[in-house]
């Protein structure tokens, strides 16, 4: 979490009354990175042999307003930070940058310093007065300490980088750290471990960002920093070393403009835009992978057919929405491929001593490709000798880079914190993988499998049909702004969809919501049903799953008997559901395993509409961040 930006260029002037280029570049980078955290924002510039800081709790707009009322001097160098709070509340004092070395050193940090408590004690005993509750200020104080002791012994431009290397050797945890010092005008020193950082290469100016969106407006040339590396950046030089000081070469790459340039495109929110992009996003996931005859070809996956043919078990690791996509893949893989599948929340996986070996395929699902919990699960799986396949949206992100192979979803940039098109495309990729494995291993009912493959190709058009019902869902949401709790139930693949629907409502509308398997209702949760309690029911297909459909009809009656209000998602033509539910939202009929591509959509629209009706921030809900890069 947290977004980080750095700029080293030329000072220019502020005579026009406009902020200098350093300030403008940093603020623009922070605007694009705000999805990574928005509890506070701050920046520091170097000018006139002094460090100048502005920082403010709350959204970036607060910082921009502060910079307008308290302008900064013309500067050649600037660093900026947008925070997702870990240690310490979102206050001005806890906002980055943090100062040390008599306010001559400014530091910003993303990650968690796990040994911050003993370090803080040691530094406090040495006389450092801490002004914040953050672990990040400890990194600033330690860097100042190391800098002071090195300055006593040597001179030269490398002192700050040497101090950074020494500091990194003492820190435990994950971090990206950027530092500027008044002794070194024109220089930014940065380091990274288990937390992202990329360098942008300009003409007479260079950039740093948590990801390329931090500088995409200014350059398309970038260098990826590896694990445990330190970079010294000036307007015309980029020097990278490892933590021992040995020079290393970074990997150059061209920035994919499409992946970084996101606009709302006329929609009221990024989420609305992304919901409506879903037919096209799913089409892109399918693109070139599904033949007219239903044959699936996944191209060069990075995990060979020979390996896939020999696997005995699959473990899917993911978090949040991505884990629900994984649960849907489990149903498809077990039915079509007859391979046992476990789905683990990535943060639980490696701590339960899982049984994985060279014949276990571990599938890591992640939109961002940077989720720390999932990355750690990937590393653990590979240490155990398991082949790892990533299902990822972000090309070149850490998780696909560290996996043996990758199936990209090609959903395009997802900016809203709440996942929508990421979910549908992850489900699509999981279905493609299941079909591919079934065809490769000759398992499952060939007629059912080829029918499902052909039907999958038609799902984008059906998603479009569901989107056409938006107005009705908006009206329903507008009638429910006073709801304090909403339950979601489903069976089979409807169960993960119910959990996804509940997650969307919690994160966007701040309404307590729970999603569970409807068979569980009678084992406890039915106690929650009282007069008027809203229950959203994902009804199994009447034609595709008649047995489950019949059981769901009984469940609906049990809810109605206790005064509950049933809002059902059912196939067009499902008259039985219409006879019992208070409200029925219809979706086109589909094969049961493909239905989540349709049933998830009204739940996304519902959560967004309810949040909108309550006047909440749909794209940046409270307490959250898009990319969860801490464990
Ligand atoms: O980037 P990832 O797919 O790895 O993110 C995993 C979760 O943090 C994410 O799916 C989260 O639950 C959603 N954004 C919620 O809508």
Coordinates of C-alpha atoms and ligand atoms in Angstrom, one line a residue:
X1 CA 0.0 0.0 0.0
X2 CA 1.0 3.7 -0.1
X3 CA 2.0 5.4 -3.3
X4 CA 5.5 6.8 -3.8
X5 CA 6.8 9.3 -6.4
X6 CA 10.2 10.9 -6.9
X7 CA 11.4 13.5 -9.4
X8 CA 14.9 14.7 -10.2
X9 CA 15.2 17.4 -12.9
X10 CA 15.8 21.1 -13.2
X11 CA 14.4 23.7 -10.9
X12 CA 13.0 26.2 -13.4
X13 CA 11.2 29.0 -11.7
X14 CA 8.0 29.8 -9.9
X15 CA 7.8 33.3 -11.2
X16 CA 4.6 32.6 -13.1
X17 CA 2.9 31.8 -9.8
X18 CA 2.6 28.1 -10.9
X19 CA 4.3 25.4 -8.8
X20 CA 7.7 24.3 -10.1
X21 CA 7.9 21.2 -12.3
X22 CA 9.1 19.1 -9.4
X23 CA 5.9 19.9 -7.4
X24 CA 3.7 19.4 -10.4
X25 CA 5.2 16.1 -11.4
X26 CA 5.0 14.8 -7.8
X27 CA 1.4 15.9 -7.4
X28 CA 0.4 14.5 -10.7
X29 CA 2.1 11.2 -9.8
X30 CA 0.3 11.1 -6.5
X31 CA -3.0 11.7 -8.2
X32 CA -2.5 8.6 -10.3
X33 CA -1.2 6.6 -7.4
X34 CA -3.9 7.6 -4.9
X35 CA -5.6 4.3 -5.5
X36 CA -2.8 2.8 -3.3
X37 CA -3.9 4.7 -0.2
X38 CA -5.6 7.9 0.6
X39 CA -5.4 8.4 4.4
X40 CA -2.9 11.3 3.9
X41 CA -0.5 12.8 1.4
X42 CA 2.7 14.7 1.6
X43 CA 5.7 15.9 -0.4
X44 CA 9.2 17.3 0.2
X45 CA 11.3 19.4 -2.2
X46 CA 15.0 20.3 -2.0
X47 CA 15.6 24.0 -2.5
X48 CA 18.1 26.6 -1.2
X49 CA 20.0 23.9 0.7
X50 CA 16.9 23.2 2.7
X51 CA 14.2 20.5 2.8
X52 CA 10.7 21.9 2.4
X53 CA 7.7 19.7 3.4
X54 CA 4.0 20.0 3.0
X55 CA 1.8 17.2 4.3
X56 CA -1.9 16.8 5.3
X57 CA -4.3 14.1 6.5
X58 CA -7.1 13.1 4.2
X59 CA -7.3 13.0 0.4
X60 CA -4.7 14.4 -1.9
X61 CA -7.0 17.3 -2.5
X62 CA -6.1 18.5 1.0
X63 CA -2.4 18.5 0.1
X64 CA -3.0 20.3 -3.2
X65 CA -5.0 23.0 -1.4
X66 CA -2.2 23.4 1.2
X67 CA 0.4 23.7 -1.6
X68 CA -1.7 26.5 -3.1
X69 CA -2.0 28.4 0.2
X70 CA 1.6 27.7 1.2
X71 CA 3.5 27.6 -2.1
X72 CA 6.8 25.7 -2.3
X73 CA 10.1 27.3 -3.7
X74 CA 11.4 26.3 -7.2
X75 CA 13.0 22.9 -6.8
X76 CA 14.9 20.4 -8.9
X77 CA 14.1 17.5 -6.7
X78 CA 10.9 16.3 -5.0
X79 CA 9.5 13.2 -3.4
X80 CA 5.8 12.5 -2.6
X81 CA 3.7 10.0 -0.7
X82 CA 0.1 9.0 -0.4
X83 CA -0.6 6.9 2.7
X84 CA -2.6 3.8 3.6
X85 CA -2.2 3.9 7.4
X86 CA -0.6 0.9 9.2
X87 CA 1.2 2.3 12.3
X88 CA -0.5 5.3 13.6
X89 CA -3.8 7.1 12.8
X90 CA -4.3 9.1 9.6
X91 CA -3.2 12.4 11.0
X92 CA -1.0 15.3 9.8
X93 CA 1.8 14.2 12.1
X94 CA 1.8 10.6 10.8
X95 CA 1.7 11.7 7.2
X96 CA 4.9 11.3 5.2
X97 CA 7.6 12.7 4.6
X98 CA 9.2 12.2 8.0
X99 CA 12.2 14.4 8.9
X100 CA 15.4 13.7 10.7
X101 CA 19.0 15.0 10.9
X102 CA 17.9 18.4 12.1
X103 CA 15.2 18.5 9.4
X104 CA 17.8 18.2 6.7
X105 CA 16.7 14.6 5.7
X106 CA 13.2 13.7 4.5
X107 CA 12.1 10.1 4.1
X108 CA 9.0 8.5 2.7
X109 CA 8.2 4.8 3.1
X110 CA 5.9 2.1 1.8
X111 CA 5.7 -1.2 3.7
X112 CA 6.1 -2.3 7.3
X113 CA 9.2 -2.2 9.3
X114 CA 8.7 -5.2 11.5
X115 CA 11.5 -4.5 14.0
X116 CA 10.6 -0.9 14.4
X117 CA 9.9 -1.2 18.2
X118 CA 13.5 -2.1 19.3
X119 CA 15.0 0.3 16.7
X120 CA 12.7 3.1 18.0
X121 CA 13.8 2.4 21.6
X122 CA 17.5 2.4 20.6
X123 CA 17.2 5.6 18.6
X124 CA 15.1 7.3 21.3
X125 CA 17.8 6.5 23.8
X126 CA 20.3 8.0 21.4
X127 CA 18.4 11.3 21.6
X128 CA 16.1 11.1 18.6
X129 CA 12.8 12.8 19.4
X130 CA 9.9 11.0 17.5
X131 CA 7.1 13.2 16.3
X132 CA 4.8 10.4 14.9
X133 CA 3.6 7.0 15.8
X134 CA 4.8 5.5 12.5
X135 CA 7.3 2.7 11.8
X136 CA 8.4 4.9 8.9
X137 CA 9.9 7.7 11.1
X138 CA 12.1 5.0 12.6
X139 CA 13.6 4.4 9.2
X140 CA 14.2 8.1 8.8
X141 CA 15.9 8.3 12.2
X142 CA 18.0 5.3 11.5
X143 CA 19.1 6.6 8.1
X144 CA 20.0 9.9 9.7
X145 CA 22.1 8.0 12.3
X146 CA 23.9 6.0 9.7
X147 CA 24.4 9.0 7.5
X148 CA 26.0 11.0 10.4
X149 CA 28.4 8.2 11.3
X150 CA 29.4 7.8 7.6
X151 CA 29.8 11.5 7.0
X152 CA 32.3 11.6 9.9
X153 CA 34.5 9.1 8.0
X154 CA 34.2 10.0 4.4
X155 CA 33.1 12.6 1.8
X156 CA 31.7 12.2 -1.6
X157 CA 28.3 11.9 -3.3
X158 CA 27.8 8.3 -2.4
X159 CA 27.4 8.9 1.4
X160 CA 23.6 9.0 1.4
X161 CA 23.4 5.8 -0.7
X162 CA 26.0 4.1 1.6
X163 CA 23.9 5.1 4.6
X164 CA 20.8 3.8 2.9
X165 CA 22.5 0.4 2.3
X166 CA 23.6 0.2 5.9
X167 CA 20.0 1.1 7.0
X168 CA 18.4 -1.5 4.8
X169 CA 20.7 -4.1 6.3
X170 CA 19.3 -3.3 9.8
X171 CA 15.6 -3.2 8.7
X172 CA 13.3 -6.2 8.9
X173 CA 10.1 -6.3 6.9
X174 CA 9.0 -4.9 3.6
X175 CA 9.9 -1.5 2.4
X176 CA 10.4 1.0 -0.4
X177 CA 12.2 4.0 1.0
X178 CA 13.0 7.3 -0.7
X179 CA 15.3 9.9 0.9
X180 CA 16.5 13.4 0.1
X181 CA 19.1 15.3 2.1
X182 CA 19.9 19.0 2.1
X183 CA 23.6 18.1 1.7
X184 CA 22.9 16.5 -1.6
X185 CA 20.8 18.9 -3.8
X186 CA 19.7 17.1 -7.0
X187 CA 19.9 13.6 -5.5
X188 CA 17.2 11.1 -4.4
X189 CA 18.3 7.8 -2.9
X190 CA 15.8 4.9 -2.8
X191 CA 15.8 1.3 -1.8
X192 CA 13.4 -1.6 -2.0
X193 CA 12.7 -5.0 -0.5
X194 CA 9.4 -6.8 -1.1
X195 CA 7.7 -3.6 -2.0
X196 CA 7.6 -2.2 -5.5
X197 CA 9.6 0.6 -7.1
X198 CA 10.2 1.5 -10.7
X199 CA 12.5 4.2 -12.3
X200 CA 11.2 6.3 -15.2
X201 CA 13.9 7.6 -17.6
X202 CA 13.3 11.1 -19.1
X203 CA 15.5 13.6 -21.0
X204 CA 17.3 15.7 -18.4
X205 CA 15.0 14.4 -15.7
X206 CA 14.3 11.0 -14.0
X207 CA 11.4 9.7 -12.0
X208 CA 10.5 7.1 -9.4
X209 CA 7.1 5.5 -8.8
X210 CA 5.5 2.7 -6.9
X211 CA 4.4 1.7 -10.4
X212 CA 4.6 3.3 -13.8
X213 CA 1.4 5.3 -13.4
X214 CA 3.5 7.5 -11.0
X215 CA 5.3 9.0 -14.0
X216 CA 3.4 7.8 -17.1
X217 CA 2.4 11.3 -18.1
X218 CA 6.1 12.2 -18.5
X219 CA 7.9 9.2 -19.9
X220 CA 7.3 5.7 -21.3
X221 CA 10.8 4.5 -20.7
X222 CA 11.2 2.6 -17.4
X223 CA 13.6 0.4 -15.4
X224 CA 12.5 -2.2 -13.0
X225 CA 14.3 -2.3 -9.7
X226 CA 15.1 -5.8 -8.4
X227 CA 14.7 -7.1 -4.9
X228 CA 17.2 -5.6 -2.3
X229 CA 18.5 -2.9 -4.5
X230 CA 19.4 0.8 -3.9
X231 CA 19.1 3.4 -6.6
X232 CA 20.7 6.9 -6.7
X233 CA 18.8 9.2 -9.0
X234 CA 19.7 12.6 -10.4
X235 CA 18.5 14.6 -13.4
X236 CA 20.9 12.8 -15.7
X237 CA 22.1 9.7 -13.9
X238 CA 20.6 6.5 -12.5
X239 CA 23.0 4.2 -10.5
X240 CA 21.7 0.9 -9.1
X241 CA 23.5 -1.3 -6.6
X242 CA 22.6 -4.2 -4.4
X243 CA 22.5 -3.8 -0.6
X244 CA 26.3 -4.5 -0.5
X245 CA 27.0 -1.7 -2.9
X246 CA 27.8 -3.9 -5.9
X247 CA 26.6 -2.2 -9.1
X248 CA 23.7 -4.0 -10.9
X249 CA 21.9 -3.5 -14.2
X250 CA 18.2 -2.7 -14.1
X251 CA 15.8 -4.3 -16.6
X252 CA 14.6 -1.7 -19.1
X253 CA 11.0 -1.9 -20.4
X254 CA 8.6 0.3 -22.3
X255 CA 5.6 1.5 -20.5
X256 CA 2.3 0.2 -21.9
X257 CA 0.3 3.4 -22.1
X258 CA -3.0 1.6 -22.2
X259 CA -2.2 -0.1 -18.9
X260 CA -1.6 3.1 -17.2
X261 CA -3.8 5.7 -18.8
X262 CA -7.2 5.4 -17.1
X263 CA -10.0 7.9 -17.4
X264 CA -13.6 7.7 -16.3
X265 CA -14.7 8.1 -20.0
X266 CA -17.9 9.9 -19.2
X267 CA -19.0 7.6 -16.3
X268 CA -19.7 9.0 -12.8
X269 CA -17.0 6.8 -11.3
X270 CA -14.2 4.4 -12.4
X271 CA -16.2 1.6 -10.9
X272 CA -19.2 2.4 -13.2
X273 CA -16.9 2.5 -16.1
X274 CA -15.2 -0.8 -15.2
X275 CA -18.6 -2.5 -14.7
X276 CA -19.7 -1.5 -18.1
X277 CA -16.4 -2.5 -19.7
X278 CA -16.9 -6.1 -18.6
X279 CA -18.3 -7.6 -21.8
X280 CA -15.2 -6.3 -23.6
X281 CA -12.8 -7.3 -20.8
X282 CA -14.1 -10.9 -20.8
X283 CA -13.8 -10.8 -24.6
X284 CA -10.2 -9.9 -24.2
X285 CA -9.5 -12.7 -21.7
X286 CA -11.0 -15.1 -24.2
X287 CA -9.2 -13.5 -27.2
X288 CA -7.4 -16.1 -29.3
X289 CA -7.8 -18.8 -26.7
X290 CA -11.1 -20.3 -27.7
X291 CA -11.5 -21.9 -31.1
X292 CA -14.9 -21.9 -32.9
X293 CA -14.9 -25.7 -32.3
X294 CA -14.6 -25.1 -28.5
X295 CA -10.9 -26.1 -28.5
X296 CA -8.9 -24.1 -25.9
X297 CA -5.4 -23.0 -26.6
X298 CA -3.6 -21.1 -23.9
X299 CA -0.4 -20.5 -25.9
X300 CA 2.9 -20.4 -24.1
X301 CA 1.7 -20.6 -20.5
X302 CA 5.2 -21.1 -19.0
X303 CA 4.0 -24.3 -17.4
X304 CA 4.3 -27.1 -20.0
X305 CA 1.6 -29.5 -21.0
X306 CA 3.8 -32.3 -19.7
X307 CA 3.7 -30.8 -16.2
X308 CA 0.0 -30.1 -16.5
X309 CA -0.7 -33.6 -17.6
X310 CA 1.1 -35.0 -14.5
X311 CA -0.3 -32.9 -11.7
X312 CA -2.3 -34.7 -9.0
X313 CA -3.7 -31.7 -7.1
X314 CA -4.3 -28.0 -7.6
X315 CA -4.1 -25.4 -4.8
X316 CA -5.4 -22.0 -5.6
X317 CA -4.1 -19.1 -3.6
X318 CA -5.6 -15.6 -3.6
X319 CA -7.2 -12.9 -1.4
X320 CA -10.6 -11.2 -1.3
X321 CA -12.5 -11.1 -4.6
X322 CA -9.7 -13.1 -6.4
X323 CA -10.2 -15.9 -3.9
X324 CA -13.9 -16.1 -4.8
X325 CA -12.9 -16.3 -8.4
X326 CA -10.7 -19.2 -7.3
X327 CA -13.6 -20.9 -5.6
X328 CA -15.5 -20.9 -8.9
X329 CA -12.5 -22.3 -10.7
X330 CA -12.5 -25.2 -8.2
X331 CA -16.0 -26.2 -9.1
X332 CA -15.1 -26.2 -12.8
X333 CA -11.8 -28.0 -12.4
X334 CA -13.1 -30.7 -10.1
X335 CA -16.1 -31.4 -12.4
X336 CA -14.4 -31.3 -15.7
X337 CA -10.8 -32.4 -14.9
X338 CA -11.4 -34.7 -11.8
X339 CA -8.4 -33.1 -10.1
X340 CA -8.8 -32.3 -6.4
X341 CA -8.6 -28.5 -5.8
X342 CA -8.1 -26.6 -2.6
X343 CA -8.6 -22.9 -2.4
X344 CA -6.6 -21.1 0.2
X345 CA -6.6 -17.5 1.3
X346 CA -3.0 -16.7 0.5
X347 CA -2.3 -15.3 4.0
X348 CA -3.4 -18.6 5.5
X349 CA -1.6 -20.9 3.0
X350 CA 2.0 -21.0 4.1
X351 CA 1.2 -21.0 7.8
X352 CA -0.8 -24.2 7.8
X353 CA 2.0 -26.4 6.5
X354 CA 0.2 -27.2 3.3
X355 CA 1.0 -30.5 1.4
X356 CA 2.4 -29.3 -1.9
X357 CA 5.1 -30.9 -4.0
X358 CA 6.3 -31.1 -7.6
X359 CA 3.0 -32.6 -8.7
X360 CA 0.8 -29.9 -7.2
X361 CA 0.0 -27.0 -9.4
X362 CA -0.3 -23.8 -7.4
X363 CA -2.5 -21.2 -9.1
X364 CA -2.0 -17.7 -7.8
X365 CA -4.9 -15.3 -8.7
X366 CA -4.2 -11.6 -8.4
X367 CA -5.4 -8.6 -10.4
X368 CA -2.6 -6.3 -9.3
X369 CA 0.1 -9.0 -9.2
X370 CA 1.5 -7.2 -6.2
X371 CA -0.6 -8.5 -3.3
X372 CA 2.0 -9.3 -0.7
X373 CA 0.0 -12.2 0.9
X374 CA -0.3 -13.9 -2.5
X375 CA 3.3 -13.2 -3.4
X376 CA 4.5 -14.8 -0.2
X377 CA 2.3 -17.8 -0.9
X378 CA 3.9 -18.0 -4.4
X379 CA 7.4 -17.9 -3.0
X380 CA 6.5 -20.6 -0.4
X381 CA 5.0 -22.9 -3.0
X382 CA 8.0 -22.6 -5.3
X383 CA 10.3 -23.4 -2.3
X384 CA 8.3 -26.6 -1.9
X385 CA 9.0 -27.4 -5.6
X386 CA 5.5 -26.8 -6.8
X387 CA 5.0 -25.3 -10.3
X388 CA 3.2 -22.0 -9.9
X389 CA 0.9 -20.5 -12.5
X390 CA -0.3 -16.9 -12.0
X391 CA -3.7 -15.6 -13.2
X392 CA -3.0 -11.9 -13.3
X393 CA -4.1 -8.7 -15.0
X394 CA -1.0 -6.5 -14.6
X395 CA 1.6 -7.4 -17.2
X396 CA 5.1 -7.6 -15.7
X397 CA 4.0 -7.4 -12.0
X398 CA 5.9 -9.2 -9.3
X399 CA 3.6 -12.3 -8.9
X400 CA 3.7 -13.3 -12.6
X401 CA 7.4 -12.5 -12.7
X402 CA 8.1 -14.8 -9.8
X403 CA 5.8 -17.6 -11.0
X404 CA 6.7 -20.3 -13.5
X405 CA 4.0 -19.3 -15.9
X406 CA 1.2 -16.8 -16.3
X407 CA -2.3 -16.6 -17.8
X408 CA -2.9 -12.8 -18.3
X409 CA -6.6 -11.7 -18.0
X410 CA -6.1 -8.6 -20.2
X411 CA -8.9 -6.8 -18.3
X412 CA -7.2 -3.5 -18.8
X413 CA -6.6 -1.0 -16.0
X414 CA -8.8 -1.4 -13.0
X415 CA -8.7 1.8 -11.0
X416 CA -11.7 1.6 -8.6
X417 CA -10.7 -0.1 -5.4
X418 CA -13.6 -2.5 -5.6
X419 CA -12.9 -5.2 -8.1
X420 CA -15.4 -5.8 -10.9
X421 CA -14.0 -6.6 -14.3
X422 CA -11.0 -8.2 -12.5
X423 CA -13.4 -10.7 -11.0
X424 CA -15.2 -11.5 -14.2
X425 CA -12.0 -11.9 -16.1
X426 CA -10.4 -14.1 -13.3
X427 CA -13.5 -16.3 -13.4
X428 CA -13.1 -16.5 -17.2
X429 CA -9.4 -17.4 -17.0
X430 CA -10.2 -20.1 -14.4
X431 CA -12.8 -21.6 -16.7
X432 CA -10.4 -21.5 -19.6
X433 CA -7.8 -23.2 -17.5
X434 CA -10.3 -25.9 -16.4
X435 CA -11.4 -26.5 -20.1
X436 CA -7.7 -26.6 -21.2
X437 CA -6.8 -29.2 -18.5
X438 CA -9.9 -31.3 -19.3
X439 CA -9.1 -31.3 -23.0
X440 CA -5.4 -32.0 -22.3
X441 CA -6.1 -34.8 -19.9
X442 CA -9.1 -36.2 -21.7
X443 CA -11.3 -35.9 -18.6
X444 CA -15.0 -35.0 -18.0
X445 CA -17.9 -35.4 -20.3
X446 CA -16.7 -34.3 -23.8
X447 CA -20.2 -33.2 -24.9
X448 CA -20.6 -31.0 -21.8
X449 CA -17.1 -29.6 -22.1
X450 CA -17.4 -28.6 -25.7
X451 CA -20.8 -27.1 -25.1
X452 CA -19.4 -25.1 -22.2
X453 CA -16.5 -23.9 -24.3
X454 CA -18.8 -22.7 -27.1
X455 CA -21.2 -21.1 -24.6
X456 CA -18.3 -19.3 -22.9
X457 CA -17.6 -17.5 -26.2
X458 CA -21.2 -16.0 -26.0
X459 CA -20.9 -14.8 -22.5
X460 CA -19.9 -11.2 -23.3
X461 CA -23.2 -10.6 -25.1
X462 CA -25.1 -12.1 -22.1
X463 CA -23.2 -9.8 -19.7
X464 CA -24.3 -6.9 -21.9
X465 CA -27.9 -8.0 -21.5
X466 CA -27.6 -8.0 -17.7
X467 CA -26.1 -4.5 -17.8
X468 CA -29.2 -3.3 -19.7
X469 CA -31.2 -3.9 -16.5
X470 CA -29.2 -1.3 -14.5
X471 CA -32.1 1.1 -14.0
X472 CA -34.2 -1.4 -12.1
X473 CA -31.2 -2.3 -9.9
X474 CA -30.6 1.4 -9.2
X475 CA -34.2 1.8 -8.1
X476 CA -34.0 -1.2 -5.8
X477 CA -30.8 0.2 -4.3
X478 CA -32.4 3.6 -3.8
X479 CA -35.2 1.9 -1.8
X480 CA -32.6 0.3 0.6
X481 CA -30.5 3.2 1.8
X482 CA -31.7 2.6 5.4
X483 CA -30.7 -1.1 5.4
X484 CA -28.3 -2.0 8.2
X485 CA -27.7 -5.6 7.2
X486 CA -28.1 -7.6 4.0
X487 CA -27.6 -11.3 3.7
X488 CA -26.5 -13.0 0.4
X489 CA -27.0 -16.8 -0.1
X490 CA -26.2 -19.1 -2.9
X491 CA -25.5 -22.8 -3.6
X492 CA -22.7 -24.4 -5.7
X493 CA -21.0 -21.6 -7.6
X494 CA -23.6 -19.2 -6.3
X495 CA -21.9 -19.5 -2.9
X496 CA -18.7 -17.6 -3.9
X497 CA -20.9 -15.2 -5.9
X498 CA -22.9 -14.5 -2.7
X499 CA -19.7 -13.8 -0.8
X500 CA -18.5 -11.5 -3.5
X501 CA -21.8 -9.7 -3.5
X502 CA -21.6 -9.3 0.3
X503 CA -18.0 -8.0 0.0
X504 CA -19.0 -5.4 -2.6
X505 CA -21.8 -4.1 -0.3
X506 CA -19.5 -4.0 2.8
X507 CA -16.7 -2.2 1.1
X508 CA -18.7 0.3 -0.8
X509 CA -21.9 1.0 1.2
X510 CA -20.5 0.3 4.7
X511 CA -23.5 -2.0 5.3
X512 CA -23.0 -5.2 7.3
X513 CA -23.4 -8.0 4.8
X514 CA -22.7 -11.7 4.9
X515 CA -22.5 -14.2 2.1
X516 CA -23.0 -17.9 2.8
X517 CA -24.0 -21.2 1.4
X518 CA -27.8 -21.4 1.6
X519 CA -27.6 -24.9 2.9
X520 CA -26.1 -23.4 6.0
X521 CA -29.0 -21.1 6.7
X522 CA -30.8 -23.7 8.9
X523 CA -27.6 -24.4 10.8
X524 CA -27.5 -21.1 12.5
X525 CA -27.8 -17.9 10.3
X526 CA -31.6 -18.3 10.0
X527 CA -31.7 -16.8 13.5
X528 CA -30.9 -13.5 11.8
X529 CA -34.1 -13.5 9.8
X530 CA -36.8 -11.2 11.1
X531 CA -39.4 -9.0 9.6
X532 CA -38.0 -7.1 6.6
X533 CA -34.5 -8.6 6.7
X534 CA -33.3 -8.4 3.1
X535 CA -31.8 -11.6 1.7
X536 CA -30.4 -11.6 -1.8
X537 CA -30.7 -15.1 -3.2
X538 CA -28.7 -16.4 -6.1
X539 CA -31.0 -19.0 -7.5
X540 CA -29.5 -22.0 -9.3
X541 CA -30.6 -22.6 -12.8
X542 CA -34.0 -24.3 -13.1
X543 CA -32.9 -26.2 -16.2
X544 CA -29.2 -26.7 -15.5
X545 CA -29.4 -27.6 -11.8
X546 CA -33.1 -28.6 -11.1
X547 CA -32.2 -30.4 -7.9
X548 CA -30.4 -27.4 -6.4
X549 CA -33.1 -25.1 -7.7
X550 CA -35.8 -27.1 -5.9
X551 CA -33.8 -26.9 -2.6
X552 CA -33.4 -23.2 -3.1
X553 CA -37.2 -22.8 -3.4
X554 CA -37.5 -24.4 0.0
X555 CA -34.9 -22.1 1.4
X556 CA -36.8 -19.1 0.0
X557 CA -40.0 -20.3 1.7
X558 CA -38.2 -20.7 5.0
X559 CA -37.0 -17.1 4.8
X560 CA -40.5 -15.8 3.8
X561 CA -42.1 -17.8 6.7
X562 CA -40.0 -15.7 9.1
X563 CA -40.8 -12.3 7.5
X564 CA -37.6 -11.9 5.4
X565 CA -37.6 -9.9 2.2
X566 CA -36.3 -12.0 -0.7
X567 CA -34.6 -10.4 -3.6
X568 CA -33.8 -13.2 -6.1
X569 CA -31.5 -13.4 -9.0
X570 CA -33.0 -16.0 -11.3
X571 CA -32.8 -17.2 -14.9
X572 CA -35.3 -15.7 -17.4
X573 CA -38.4 -17.9 -17.5
X574 CA -37.9 -19.2 -13.9
X575 CA -41.6 -18.7 -12.9
X576 CA -41.2 -20.7 -9.7
X577 CA -38.9 -18.1 -8.2
X578 CA -41.2 -15.4 -9.3
X579 CA -44.0 -17.0 -7.3
X580 CA -42.1 -16.7 -4.0
X581 CA -39.6 -13.9 -4.1
X582 CA -40.5 -10.3 -3.3
X583 CA -38.3 -9.0 -6.1
X584 CA -36.8 -11.0 -9.0
X585 CA -33.9 -9.7 -11.1
X586 CA -33.5 -11.9 -14.2
X587 CA -30.4 -13.0 -16.0
X588 CA -30.1 -14.9 -19.2
X589 CA -30.0 -18.7 -18.7
X590 CA -26.5 -20.3 -18.9
X591 CA -24.7 -23.5 -18.0
X592 CA -24.4 -23.5 -14.2
X593 CA -20.6 -23.2 -14.1
X594 CA -20.7 -20.1 -16.3
X595 CA -23.5 -18.4 -14.4
X596 CA -21.2 -16.4 -12.1
X597 CA -20.2 -14.3 -15.1
X598 CA -23.8 -13.1 -15.0
X599 CA -25.0 -13.3 -11.4
X600 CA -22.1 -11.2 -10.1
X601 CA -23.0 -8.2 -12.3
X602 CA -26.3 -7.2 -10.7
X603 CA -24.6 -7.4 -7.3
X604 CA -21.8 -5.1 -8.4
X605 CA -24.4 -2.6 -9.8
X606 CA -26.5 -2.9 -6.6
X607 CA -23.5 -2.2 -4.3
X608 CA -22.3 0.8 -6.4
X609 CA -25.9 2.2 -6.7
X610 CA -26.5 1.9 -2.9
X611 CA -23.2 3.5 -2.1
X612 CA -24.0 6.3 -4.6
X613 CA -27.5 6.8 -3.1
X614 CA -25.8 7.2 0.3
X615 CA -23.4 9.8 -1.1
X616 CA -20.3 7.7 -0.5
X617 CA -17.1 7.7 -2.5
X618 CA -17.5 4.7 -4.8
X619 CA -14.0 4.6 -6.2
X620 CA -12.1 5.1 -2.9
X621 CA -14.1 3.6 0.0
X622 CA -12.8 4.4 3.5
X623 CA -9.9 2.4 5.0
X624 CA -9.0 0.6 1.8
X625 CA -6.4 0.6 -0.9
X626 CA -6.3 -1.0 -4.3
X627 CA -3.1 -2.8 -4.0
X628 CA -2.5 -4.5 -0.7
X629 CA 1.3 -4.6 -0.5
X630 CA 1.7 -5.4 3.2
X631 CA 1.1 -8.7 4.9
Ligands
LIG1 O1 -4.8 -7.4 -6.7 P1 -5.4 -8.6 -6.1 O2 -6.4 -9.3 -7.0 O3 -4.4 -9.6 -5.6 O4 -6.2 -8.1 -4.8 C1 -6.8 -9.1 -3.9 C2 -7.8 -8.4 -3.1 O5 -7.2 -7.4 -2.3 C3 -8.9 -7.8 -3.9 O6 -9.5 -8.7 -4.7 C4 -10.0 -7.1 -3.1 O7 -10.7 -8.0 -2.3 C5 -11.0 -6.4 -4.0 N1 -10.4 -5.2 -4.6 C6 -12.3 -6.1 -3.3 O8 -13.2 -5.5 -4.2

